[in-house]
mmCIF file of C-alpha atoms and ligand atoms in Angstrom:
data_model
loop_
_atom_site.group_PDB
_atom_site.id
_atom_site.type_symbol
_atom_site.label_atom_id
_atom_site.label_comp_id
_atom_site.label_asym_id
_atom_site.label_seq_id
_atom_site.Cartn_x
_atom_site.Cartn_y
_atom_site.Cartn_z
ATOM 1 C CA MET A 1109 -116.313 -51.647 95.478
ATOM 2 C CA SER A 1110 -113.199 -52.089 93.804
ATOM 3 C CA VAL A 1111 -110.339 -50.117 95.223
ATOM 4 C CA ASP A 1112 -108.185 -48.197 92.313
ATOM 5 C CA PHE A 1113 -104.820 -48.495 92.373
ATOM 6 C CA LEU A 1114 -104.124 -46.476 89.677
ATOM 7 C CA ALA A 1115 -105.943 -43.378 91.544
ATOM 8 C CA LEU A 1116 -103.143 -44.847 94.771
ATOM 9 C CA ALA A 1117 -99.993 -44.662 92.368
ATOM 10 C CA GLN A 1118 -97.797 -40.926 93.600
ATOM 11 C CA PRO A 1119 -99.297 -38.043 90.722
ATOM 12 C CA GLY A 1120 -96.027 -38.219 88.567
ATOM 13 C CA VAL A 1121 -96.748 -42.378 88.072
ATOM 14 C CA GLN A 1122 -100.143 -41.815 87.363
ATOM 15 C CA LYS A 1123 -99.626 -39.321 84.584
ATOM 16 C CA LEU A 1124 -96.873 -41.504 83.094
ATOM 17 C CA SER A 1125 -96.526 -43.112 80.017
ATOM 18 C CA PRO A 1126 -93.880 -45.987 79.986
ATOM 19 C CA TYR A 1127 -91.195 -45.850 77.599
ATOM 20 C CA VAL A 1128 -91.846 -47.366 74.053
ATOM 21 C CA PRO A 1129 -88.628 -49.441 73.011
ATOM 22 C CA GLY A 1130 -87.858 -50.790 69.841
ATOM 23 C CA LYS A 1131 -90.179 -53.695 68.636
ATOM 24 C CA PRO A 1132 -88.347 -56.942 68.983
ATOM 25 C CA VAL A 1133 -87.369 -59.087 66.296
ATOM 26 C CA ASP A 1134 -89.649 -61.915 67.443
ATOM 27 C CA GLU A 1135 -92.825 -59.390 68.121
ATOM 28 C CA LEU A 1136 -91.972 -58.887 64.214
ATOM 29 C CA ALA A 1137 -91.933 -62.363 63.460
ATOM 30 C CA ARG A 1138 -94.848 -63.769 65.262
ATOM 31 C CA GLU A 1139 -96.818 -60.952 63.613
ATOM 32 C CA LEU A 1140 -95.355 -61.363 59.620
ATOM 33 C CA GLY A 1141 -96.060 -64.956 60.654
ATOM 34 C CA ILE A 1142 -92.522 -65.326 58.919
ATOM 35 C CA ASP A 1143 -89.120 -66.349 60.032
ATOM 36 C CA PRO A 1144 -86.789 -64.284 62.291
ATOM 37 C CA ALA A 1145 -84.510 -64.348 60.164
ATOM 38 C CA ARG A 1146 -85.532 -62.379 57.615
ATOM 39 C CA ILE A 1147 -86.238 -59.021 59.625
ATOM 40 C CA ILE A 1148 -83.375 -56.518 60.135
ATOM 41 C CA LYS A 1149 -84.383 -54.394 63.164
ATOM 42 C CA LEU A 1150 -82.131 -50.734 62.961
ATOM 43 C CA ALA A 1151 -84.649 -49.531 65.820
ATOM 44 C CA SER A 1152 -82.709 -49.227 69.427
ATOM 45 C CA ASN A 1153 -79.267 -48.252 68.198
ATOM 46 C CA GLU A 1154 -77.636 -51.085 69.395
ATOM 47 C CA ASN A 1155 -73.742 -52.859 67.324
ATOM 48 C CA PRO A 1156 -74.834 -54.262 64.518
ATOM 49 C CA LEU A 1157 -71.249 -56.177 65.097
ATOM 50 C CA GLY A 1158 -72.038 -58.315 67.998
ATOM 51 C CA ALA A 1159 -70.480 -58.288 70.737
ATOM 52 C CA SER A 1160 -66.989 -58.806 71.747
ATOM 53 C CA PRO A 1161 -65.179 -62.288 71.380
ATOM 54 C CA LYS A 1162 -63.260 -60.871 74.415
ATOM 55 C CA ALA A 1163 -66.206 -60.370 76.208
ATOM 56 C CA LEU A 1164 -67.657 -63.634 74.745
ATOM 57 C CA ALA A 1165 -65.203 -65.427 76.237
ATOM 58 C CA ALA A 1166 -65.146 -63.070 80.067
ATOM 59 C CA ILE A 1167 -69.380 -64.445 80.405
ATOM 60 C CA ARG A 1168 -68.372 -68.176 79.526
ATOM 61 C CA ASP A 1169 -65.590 -68.435 82.357
ATOM 62 C CA GLU A 1170 -67.811 -66.532 84.648
ATOM 63 C CA LEU A 1171 -70.691 -68.792 84.237
ATOM 64 C CA ALA A 1172 -69.776 -71.549 87.054
ATOM 65 C CA GLU A 1173 -70.496 -68.791 89.455
ATOM 66 C CA LEU A 1174 -73.887 -67.772 88.824
ATOM 67 C CA THR A 1175 -74.933 -69.197 92.057
ATOM 68 C CA ARG A 1176 -73.210 -66.704 94.144
ATOM 69 C CA TYR A 1177 -74.342 -62.487 94.214
ATOM 70 C CA PRO A 1178 -72.162 -60.635 92.193
ATOM 71 C CA ASP A 1179 -69.455 -58.497 93.565
ATOM 72 C CA GLY A 1180 -72.263 -55.204 95.039
ATOM 73 C CA ASN A 1181 -69.086 -52.834 95.021
ATOM 74 C CA GLY A 1182 -68.291 -53.959 91.302
ATOM 75 C CA PHE A 1183 -64.398 -53.914 92.178
ATOM 76 C CA ASN A 1184 -62.513 -55.038 89.491
ATOM 77 C CA LEU A 1185 -64.557 -52.376 86.682
ATOM 78 C CA LYS A 1186 -64.749 -49.341 89.373
ATOM 79 C CA ALA A 1187 -61.024 -50.504 89.424
ATOM 80 C CA ARG A 1188 -59.923 -50.694 85.515
ATOM 81 C CA LEU A 1189 -63.202 -47.653 84.311
ATOM 82 C CA ALA A 1190 -61.215 -45.322 86.911
ATOM 83 C CA GLU A 1191 -57.753 -46.311 85.276
ATOM 84 C CA ARG A 1192 -59.460 -45.806 81.989
ATOM 85 C CA CYS A 1193 -61.318 -42.365 82.924
ATOM 86 C CA GLY A 1194 -58.681 -40.884 84.936
ATOM 87 C CA VAL A 1195 -59.823 -40.487 88.189
ATOM 88 C CA GLN A 1196 -59.933 -42.626 91.129
ATOM 89 C CA ALA A 1197 -62.276 -45.294 92.139
ATOM 90 C CA ASN A 1198 -64.515 -44.024 94.317
ATOM 91 C CA GLN A 1199 -65.634 -41.413 91.494
ATOM 92 C CA VAL A 1200 -67.662 -44.341 89.666
ATOM 93 C CA THR A 1201 -70.695 -45.159 89.695
ATOM 94 C CA LEU A 1202 -71.470 -48.544 88.436
ATOM 95 C CA GLY A 1203 -75.576 -48.938 86.768
ATOM 96 C CA ASN A 1204 -77.538 -51.820 85.344
ATOM 97 C CA GLY A 1205 -77.493 -49.917 81.960
ATOM 98 C CA SER A 1206 -76.852 -46.179 82.515
ATOM 99 C CA ASN A 1207 -80.387 -45.643 82.080
ATOM 100 C CA ASP A 1208 -79.785 -46.761 85.765
ATOM 101 C CA ILE A 1209 -77.178 -44.057 86.635
ATOM 102 C CA LEU A 1210 -79.594 -41.980 85.395
ATOM 103 C CA GLU A 1211 -82.464 -42.640 87.664
ATOM 104 C CA LEU A 1212 -80.475 -43.130 90.544
ATOM 105 C CA VAL A 1213 -80.030 -38.735 89.760
ATOM 106 C CA ALA A 1214 -83.384 -38.191 90.057
ATOM 107 C CA ARG A 1215 -84.559 -40.810 92.856
ATOM 108 C CA ALA A 1216 -81.435 -38.845 94.945
ATOM 109 C CA TYR A 1217 -82.051 -35.426 93.676
ATOM 110 C CA LEU A 1218 -85.283 -34.366 92.637
ATOM 111 C CA ALA A 1219 -88.891 -34.814 94.661
ATOM 112 C CA PRO A 1220 -92.344 -32.689 94.073
ATOM 113 C CA GLY A 1221 -91.559 -28.962 94.416
ATOM 114 C CA LEU A 1222 -88.039 -29.213 92.670
ATOM 115 C CA ASN A 1223 -87.550 -29.208 88.709
ATOM 116 C CA ALA A 1224 -84.563 -30.641 85.927
ATOM 117 C CA VAL A 1225 -84.314 -28.975 83.377
ATOM 118 C CA PHE A 1226 -83.739 -30.518 79.635
ATOM 119 C CA SER A 1227 -84.007 -29.418 76.134
ATOM 120 C CA GLU A 1228 -87.045 -30.604 73.807
ATOM 121 C CA HIS A 1229 -86.366 -33.080 71.368
ATOM 122 C CA ALA A 1230 -83.811 -35.247 74.687
ATOM 123 C CA PHE A 1231 -84.030 -38.191 74.949
ATOM 124 C CA ALA A 1232 -86.859 -40.117 76.598
ATOM 125 C CA ILE A 1233 -86.250 -41.610 79.949
ATOM 126 C CA TYR A 1234 -85.612 -37.697 81.230
ATOM 127 C CA PRO A 1235 -89.181 -36.816 81.574
ATOM 128 C CA ILE A 1236 -89.907 -40.638 83.048
ATOM 129 C CA VAL A 1237 -86.947 -40.214 85.434
ATOM 130 C CA THR A 1238 -88.412 -36.564 86.179
ATOM 131 C CA GLN A 1239 -92.104 -37.721 86.488
ATOM 132 C CA ALA A 1240 -91.716 -40.876 89.002
ATOM 133 C CA VAL A 1241 -90.242 -39.223 91.076
ATOM 134 C CA GLY A 1242 -92.678 -36.647 91.150
ATOM 135 C CA ALA A 1243 -90.572 -33.343 90.250
ATOM 136 C CA ASP A 1244 -91.812 -30.490 87.868
ATOM 137 C CA ALA A 1245 -89.918 -30.967 84.556
ATOM 138 C CA ARG A 1246 -88.664 -27.579 82.473
ATOM 139 C CA VAL A 1247 -88.478 -28.017 78.643
ATOM 140 C CA ALA A 1248 -86.113 -25.633 76.904
ATOM 141 C CA PRO A 1249 -86.472 -25.367 73.290
ATOM 142 C CA ALA A 1250 -84.313 -27.288 71.125
ATOM 143 C CA LYS A 1251 -82.888 -24.616 67.958
ATOM 144 C CA ASP A 1252 -82.047 -26.773 65.093
ATOM 145 C CA TRP A 1253 -83.142 -30.172 66.517
ATOM 146 C CA GLY A 1254 -80.162 -29.617 68.574
ATOM 147 C CA HIS A 1255 -80.143 -28.936 72.832
ATOM 148 C CA ASP A 1256 -79.631 -24.485 72.656
ATOM 149 C CA LEU A 1257 -77.129 -24.209 75.757
ATOM 150 C CA PRO A 1258 -78.153 -20.747 76.697
ATOM 151 C CA ALA A 1259 -81.651 -21.523 76.598
ATOM 152 C CA MET A 1260 -80.930 -24.572 78.798
ATOM 153 C CA LEU A 1261 -79.393 -21.920 80.983
ATOM 154 C CA ALA A 1262 -82.492 -19.633 80.879
ATOM 155 C CA ALA A 1263 -85.009 -22.751 82.392
ATOM 156 C CA ILE A 1264 -83.268 -23.708 85.191
ATOM 157 C CA ASP A 1265 -84.384 -21.572 88.215
ATOM 158 C CA SER A 1266 -83.634 -21.478 92.125
ATOM 159 C CA ASN A 1267 -85.589 -24.855 92.646
ATOM 160 C CA THR A 1268 -83.656 -26.733 89.382
ATOM 161 C CA ARG A 1269 -81.156 -29.261 90.643
ATOM 162 C CA VAL A 1270 -80.865 -31.089 87.620
ATOM 163 C CA VAL A 1271 -79.991 -30.356 83.818
ATOM 164 C CA PHE A 1272 -79.978 -33.765 81.551
ATOM 165 C CA ILE A 1273 -77.993 -32.752 78.696
ATOM 166 C CA ALA A 1274 -77.037 -35.528 75.930
ATOM 167 C CA ASN A 1275 -74.105 -35.229 73.971
ATOM 168 C CA PRO A 1276 -74.454 -36.024 70.926
ATOM 169 C CA ASN A 1277 -78.389 -36.831 71.635
ATOM 170 C CA ASN A 1278 -80.672 -39.192 70.773
ATOM 171 C CA PRO A 1279 -83.298 -39.816 68.542
ATOM 172 C CA THR A 1280 -81.289 -36.097 66.887
ATOM 173 C CA GLY A 1281 -77.381 -38.164 66.872
ATOM 174 C CA THR A 1282 -77.208 -33.304 67.608
ATOM 175 C CA TRP A 1283 -73.767 -32.685 69.384
ATOM 176 C CA PHE A 1284 -72.683 -29.786 70.903
ATOM 177 C CA GLY A 1285 -68.771 -28.570 70.454
ATOM 178 C CA PRO A 1286 -65.748 -27.594 73.338
ATOM 179 C CA SER A 1287 -66.789 -23.921 73.736
ATOM 180 C CA ALA A 1288 -70.294 -24.651 73.525
ATOM 181 C CA LEU A 1289 -70.036 -27.352 76.241
ATOM 182 C CA ALA A 1290 -66.998 -25.318 78.336
ATOM 183 C CA ASP A 1291 -69.208 -21.845 78.418
ATOM 184 C CA PHE A 1292 -72.603 -23.548 79.751
ATOM 185 C CA LEU A 1293 -70.235 -25.461 82.480
ATOM 186 C CA ALA A 1294 -69.010 -21.799 83.753
ATOM 187 C CA ALA A 1295 -72.991 -20.272 84.478
ATOM 188 C CA VAL A 1296 -74.513 -23.091 85.972
ATOM 189 C CA PRO A 1297 -75.480 -22.601 89.481
ATOM 190 C CA GLU A 1298 -72.855 -24.939 91.679
ATOM 191 C CA ASN A 1299 -75.951 -26.303 93.401
ATOM 192 C CA VAL A 1300 -76.764 -27.898 90.016
ATOM 193 C CA LEU A 1301 -76.525 -30.866 88.823
ATOM 194 C CA VAL A 1302 -75.128 -30.993 85.440
ATOM 195 C CA VAL A 1303 -75.739 -34.900 84.514
ATOM 196 C CA LEU A 1304 -73.793 -35.112 80.312
ATOM 197 C CA ASP A 1305 -74.900 -38.300 79.199
ATOM 198 C CA GLU A 1306 -72.425 -39.355 76.948
ATOM 199 C CA ALA A 1307 -73.666 -43.075 75.783
ATOM 200 C CA TYR A 1308 -72.840 -42.422 72.015
ATOM 201 C CA ILE A 1309 -68.944 -40.765 72.747
ATOM 202 C CA GLU A 1310 -67.096 -43.495 71.384
ATOM 203 C CA TYR A 1311 -68.639 -42.839 68.085
ATOM 204 C CA GLY A 1312 -67.704 -39.487 67.837
ATOM 205 C CA GLU A 1313 -65.227 -38.318 70.329
ATOM 206 C CA GLY A 1314 -62.659 -35.494 68.814
ATOM 207 C CA ALA A 1315 -62.521 -31.863 67.770
ATOM 208 C CA GLU A 1316 -65.961 -31.403 67.075
ATOM 209 C CA LEU A 1317 -67.621 -33.645 70.190
ATOM 210 C CA PRO A 1318 -65.535 -33.578 73.783
ATOM 211 C CA ASN A 1319 -64.962 -36.026 75.990
ATOM 212 C CA GLY A 1320 -66.982 -34.805 79.586
ATOM 213 C CA LEU A 1321 -64.598 -36.376 81.733
ATOM 214 C CA ASN A 1322 -62.043 -33.270 81.392
ATOM 215 C CA TYR A 1323 -63.941 -31.401 82.790
ATOM 216 C CA LEU A 1324 -64.883 -33.188 86.355
ATOM 217 C CA ALA A 1325 -62.053 -32.050 88.086
ATOM 218 C CA ASP A 1326 -63.120 -28.263 87.240
ATOM 219 C CA TYR A 1327 -66.611 -28.819 88.308
ATOM 220 C CA PRO A 1328 -67.755 -30.501 91.334
ATOM 221 C CA ASN A 1329 -71.845 -30.535 90.203
ATOM 222 C CA LEU A 1330 -71.064 -32.796 87.212
ATOM 223 C CA LEU A 1331 -71.522 -36.369 85.968
ATOM 224 C CA VAL A 1332 -70.647 -37.807 83.135
ATOM 225 C CA SER A 1333 -72.818 -40.789 83.049
ATOM 226 C CA ARG A 1334 -71.526 -43.956 79.732
ATOM 227 C CA THR A 1335 -72.717 -47.192 78.644
ATOM 228 C CA PHE A 1336 -71.411 -50.593 76.642
ATOM 229 C CA SER A 1337 -74.624 -50.903 76.088
ATOM 230 C CA LYS A 1338 -73.422 -48.930 72.107
ATOM 231 C CA ALA A 1339 -70.127 -49.239 71.502
ATOM 232 C CA TYR A 1340 -69.182 -51.713 73.722
ATOM 233 C CA GLY A 1341 -71.517 -54.087 72.098
ATOM 234 C CA LEU A 1342 -72.747 -55.714 75.264
ATOM 235 C CA ALA A 1343 -76.890 -53.557 75.470
ATOM 236 C CA SER A 1344 -78.088 -56.960 76.944
ATOM 237 C CA LEU A 1345 -76.626 -57.080 79.613
ATOM 238 C CA ARG A 1346 -77.451 -54.057 80.828
ATOM 239 C CA VAL A 1347 -73.896 -51.772 81.991
ATOM 240 C CA GLY A 1348 -73.852 -48.421 82.085
ATOM 241 C CA TYR A 1349 -71.599 -46.312 84.917
ATOM 242 C CA GLY A 1350 -71.721 -42.479 86.095
ATOM 243 C CA VAL A 1351 -68.116 -41.215 87.220
ATOM 244 C CA SER A 1352 -68.849 -37.290 88.827
ATOM 245 C CA SER A 1353 -67.313 -35.831 92.120
ATOM 246 C CA PRO A 1354 -66.344 -38.849 94.614
ATOM 247 C CA VAL A 1355 -70.201 -36.637 97.293
ATOM 248 C CA VAL A 1356 -71.993 -37.198 94.468
ATOM 249 C CA ALA A 1357 -71.051 -41.077 93.612
ATOM 250 C CA ASP A 1358 -71.918 -41.240 98.007
ATOM 251 C CA VAL A 1359 -75.304 -40.418 98.094
ATOM 252 C CA LEU A 1360 -75.579 -42.685 93.707
ATOM 253 C CA ASN A 1361 -74.308 -45.772 96.628
ATOM 254 C CA ARG A 1362 -77.111 -44.747 98.664
ATOM 255 C CA VAL A 1363 -80.228 -45.721 96.840
ATOM 256 C CA ARG A 1364 -78.552 -48.013 94.184
ATOM 257 C CA GLN A 1365 -79.780 -51.826 94.560
ATOM 258 C CA PRO A 1366 -77.239 -53.362 96.086
ATOM 259 C CA PHE A 1367 -76.783 -56.424 93.191
ATOM 260 C CA ASN A 1368 -77.875 -53.291 90.566
ATOM 261 C CA VAL A 1369 -74.719 -55.277 88.277
ATOM 262 C CA ASN A 1370 -74.632 -59.353 87.388
ATOM 263 C CA SER A 1371 -71.650 -61.018 87.542
ATOM 264 C CA LEU A 1372 -71.962 -61.672 83.781
ATOM 265 C CA ALA A 1373 -72.638 -57.947 82.831
ATOM 266 C CA LEU A 1374 -68.940 -57.242 85.612
ATOM 267 C CA ALA A 1375 -66.663 -60.004 83.742
ATOM 268 C CA ALA A 1376 -68.379 -59.025 80.038
ATOM 269 C CA ALA A 1377 -67.330 -54.788 80.582
ATOM 270 C CA CYS A 1378 -63.942 -55.771 82.137
ATOM 271 C CA ALA A 1379 -63.313 -57.563 78.876
ATOM 272 C CA ALA A 1380 -64.546 -55.313 76.563
ATOM 273 C CA LEU A 1381 -62.801 -52.176 78.146
ATOM 274 C CA ASP A 1382 -59.744 -53.796 77.059
ATOM 275 C CA ASP A 1383 -60.809 -55.774 73.657
ATOM 276 C CA VAL A 1384 -59.937 -51.745 72.480
ATOM 277 C CA GLU A 1385 -59.563 -52.824 68.765
ATOM 278 C CA TYR A 1386 -63.598 -54.042 69.080
ATOM 279 C CA VAL A 1387 -64.080 -50.585 69.865
ATOM 280 C CA ALA A 1388 -62.388 -48.766 66.889
ATOM 281 C CA GLN A 1389 -64.055 -51.225 64.824
ATOM 282 C CA SER A 1390 -67.162 -50.050 65.963
ATOM 283 C CA ARG A 1391 -66.180 -45.952 65.018
ATOM 284 C CA ARG A 1392 -64.424 -47.660 61.474
ATOM 285 C CA ALA A 1393 -68.228 -49.759 60.435
ATOM 286 C CA ASN A 1394 -70.557 -47.028 62.026
ATOM 287 C CA GLU A 1395 -68.347 -44.258 59.560
ATOM 288 C CA ALA A 1396 -68.515 -46.093 56.516
ATOM 289 C CA GLY A 1397 -72.418 -46.862 56.976
ATOM 290 C CA MET A 1398 -73.372 -43.773 57.874
ATOM 291 C CA GLN A 1399 -71.702 -42.432 54.709
ATOM 292 C CA GLN A 1400 -73.726 -45.617 52.609
ATOM 293 C CA LEU A 1401 -76.364 -44.320 54.859
ATOM 294 C CA GLU A 1402 -76.141 -41.026 53.362
ATOM 295 C CA GLN A 1403 -75.698 -41.520 50.043
ATOM 296 C CA GLY A 1404 -78.477 -44.063 49.705
ATOM 297 C CA LEU A 1405 -80.669 -41.260 51.715
ATOM 298 C CA ARG A 1406 -79.291 -38.163 49.363
ATOM 299 C CA LEU A 1407 -80.217 -40.500 46.143
ATOM 300 C CA LEU A 1408 -83.404 -40.887 47.250
ATOM 301 C CA GLY A 1409 -83.929 -36.747 47.476
ATOM 302 C CA LEU A 1410 -84.340 -37.506 51.335
ATOM 303 C CA SER A 1411 -82.697 -35.269 53.972
ATOM 304 C CA TRP A 1412 -81.933 -35.440 57.987
ATOM 305 C CA ILE A 1413 -80.088 -34.757 60.343
ATOM 306 C CA PRO A 1414 -76.572 -34.985 60.720
ATOM 307 C CA SER A 1415 -75.533 -37.531 63.671
ATOM 308 C CA LYS A 1416 -72.592 -38.178 65.721
ATOM 309 C CA ALA A 1417 -73.572 -41.167 66.921
ATOM 310 C CA ASN A 1418 -74.672 -44.688 65.574
ATOM 311 C CA PHE A 1419 -78.049 -43.537 63.591
ATOM 312 C CA LEU A 1420 -79.457 -40.879 61.876
ATOM 313 C CA ALA A 1421 -82.907 -39.117 61.908
ATOM 314 C CA ILE A 1422 -83.902 -39.011 58.384
ATOM 315 C CA ASP A 1423 -87.019 -36.458 57.742
ATOM 316 C CA LEU A 1424 -89.536 -37.487 55.404
ATOM 317 C CA GLY A 1425 -91.050 -34.635 54.781
ATOM 318 C CA ARG A 1426 -94.063 -36.501 56.002
ATOM 319 C CA GLU A 1427 -96.037 -38.444 58.183
ATOM 320 C CA GLY A 1428 -93.544 -41.412 59.507
ATOM 321 C CA ALA A 1429 -95.770 -43.531 60.957
ATOM 322 C CA SER A 1430 -97.274 -45.228 58.032
ATOM 323 C CA VAL A 1431 -93.862 -45.102 56.446
ATOM 324 C CA TYR A 1432 -92.764 -47.006 59.498
ATOM 325 C CA GLN A 1433 -95.813 -49.673 58.986
ATOM 326 C CA GLY A 1434 -95.058 -50.102 55.512
ATOM 327 C CA LEU A 1435 -90.878 -50.719 56.506
ATOM 328 C CA LEU A 1436 -91.987 -53.412 59.599
ATOM 329 C CA ARG A 1437 -93.936 -55.314 56.755
ATOM 330 C CA GLU A 1438 -91.098 -55.220 54.612
ATOM 331 C CA GLY A 1439 -89.277 -56.981 57.943
ATOM 332 C CA VAL A 1440 -87.681 -54.249 58.451
ATOM 333 C CA ILE A 1441 -87.796 -52.932 61.908
ATOM 334 C CA VAL A 1442 -86.915 -48.740 62.812
ATOM 335 C CA ARG A 1443 -88.033 -46.380 65.209
ATOM 336 C CA PRO A 1444 -91.188 -43.601 64.388
ATOM 337 C CA VAL A 1445 -90.153 -40.590 67.244
ATOM 338 C CA GLY A 1446 -93.385 -38.815 67.648
ATOM 339 C CA GLY A 1447 -93.063 -38.480 70.851
ATOM 340 C CA TYR A 1448 -90.137 -36.970 70.243
ATOM 341 C CA GLY A 1449 -92.207 -34.217 68.751
ATOM 342 C CA MET A 1450 -90.831 -35.176 65.538
ATOM 343 C CA PRO A 1451 -93.525 -37.143 63.504
ATOM 344 C CA ASN A 1452 -91.868 -36.270 59.875
ATOM 345 C CA HIS A 1453 -88.802 -38.373 61.432
ATOM 346 C CA LEU A 1454 -88.011 -41.589 61.926
ATOM 347 C CA ARG A 1455 -84.607 -42.678 63.695
ATOM 348 C CA VAL A 1456 -82.526 -45.913 61.548
ATOM 349 C CA SER A 1457 -79.672 -47.479 63.663
ATOM 350 C CA ILE A 1458 -76.469 -48.068 61.047
ATOM 351 C CA GLY A 1459 -76.237 -51.043 60.540
ATOM 352 C CA LEU A 1460 -73.932 -53.753 58.765
ATOM 353 C CA PRO A 1461 -73.269 -52.732 55.097
ATOM 354 C CA GLY A 1462 -75.857 -55.196 53.874
ATOM 355 C CA GLU A 1463 -78.547 -54.207 57.139
ATOM 356 C CA ASN A 1464 -78.445 -50.620 55.653
ATOM 357 C CA THR A 1465 -78.999 -51.593 51.813
ATOM 358 C CA ARG A 1466 -82.183 -53.553 52.874
ATOM 359 C CA PHE A 1467 -83.379 -50.506 54.540
ATOM 360 C CA LEU A 1468 -82.842 -48.179 51.807
ATOM 361 C CA GLU A 1469 -84.158 -50.632 48.875
ATOM 362 C CA ALA A 1470 -87.426 -51.451 51.553
ATOM 363 C CA LEU A 1471 -87.208 -47.495 51.997
ATOM 364 C CA ALA A 1472 -87.838 -46.780 49.106
ATOM 365 C CA LYS A 1473 -90.441 -49.389 48.111
ATOM 366 C CA VAL A 1474 -92.604 -48.076 50.670
ATOM 367 C CA LEU A 1475 -92.386 -43.784 48.918
ATOM 368 C CA ALA A 1476 -92.944 -45.096 45.925
ATOM 369 C CA ARG A 1477 -96.318 -46.658 47.213
ATOM 370 C CA GLY A 1478 -97.233 -43.058 48.089
HETATM 371 C C1 LIG B 917 -78.594 -40.728 75.060
HETATM 372 C C2 LIG B 917 -78.968 -41.888 75.899
HETATM 373 N N1 LIG B 917 -78.891 -42.156 77.105
HETATM 374 C C3 LIG B 917 -79.046 -42.981 77.666
HETATM 375 C C4 LIG B 917 -79.468 -44.719 77.565
HETATM 376 C C5 LIG B 917 -79.462 -45.704 77.936
HETATM 377 O O1 LIG B 917 -78.851 -46.766 77.478
HETATM 378 P P1 LIG B 917 -78.365 -47.433 78.672
HETATM 379 O O2 LIG B 917 -78.975 -48.095 79.395
HETATM 380 O O3 LIG B 917 -78.430 -49.539 77.675
HETATM 381 O O4 LIG B 917 -77.138 -47.802 79.134
HETATM 382 C C6 LIG B 917 -79.315 -44.663 75.577
HETATM 383 C C7 LIG B 917 -79.833 -45.727 75.106
HETATM 384 O O5 LIG B 917 -80.514 -45.453 74.204
HETATM 385 C C8 LIG B 917 -79.497 -43.601 75.129
HETATM 386 O O6 LIG B 917 -79.832 -43.081 73.791
#
């Protein structure tokens, strides 16, 4: 009789559904039997500008050392980040993408009998990392698609150890302002770690979208996570970071794999941090692309959720799955979000002007088919 290794997995893992990433261009090219160059991917909130030339040069310089393990402490990158964030290097944790930081938090602070609070329609990794360690998820209802911070506060109980908040959130693009954040932090019990996920902050930071780092000095229970995958254009290299109190950083460091960020990623991230103009250009291109998409959607009579990130969740007013399939047949990959409890929406990442045009034309064509 064969052993059932699914039944032997810990109960939380048995019930897990794996994360579904955006469809890769090559996969669709194989399925459609067409040239990958004819396909556009606006499905994973990547930076359409291509990586910063400075990051590319840093990677080339680093290639000679591929035979060596990376610096397991990421000394240079941590020092640069500490300087940029106005903190000490011992407050920075490096991750294999910011997803790694979220997972380290779950492994260090959650366990069966404990729970994490997050919002309805929140980023899919929160339930995954929570369930993977056998902890419970307490999901607070969203308000107008966004995080309802008072509802999240109300969901906290004596077994809550972590609250995951994305500002802006993916896949909704919704955000909350500085006073909402300040009120929330002041009210959260001191023994609950608030993970403020700012993967998209560089696209929208300003009067309406607060910089979480400004609250660190007052709240030792705050961790701000950020990434080089979006505005810094390095999604493929997998590098992100958390900024927290030194104690929380020390705890995360205990469960971190020793070489979780590779040497090419470390070098590229340092160079990307210095390329201030690239990030500014990414933000400008995103703002222009957002306007272009919004204008096109208006002409199509569609509405969308206002967004401060590099994507829009479009309300099709009908089931999105068939429109997604229709777009695939046009060589346009976007993201269905039915799994987020948003069956009538499709999420589209802001692309280059030509890509946005192609998307809008393909969408018009698919919708016209009925
Ligand atoms: C809200 C949010 N947080 C975190 C991440 C993780 O990004 P990465 O692991 O590439 O840093 C993403 C990626 O899409 C995201 O949307």
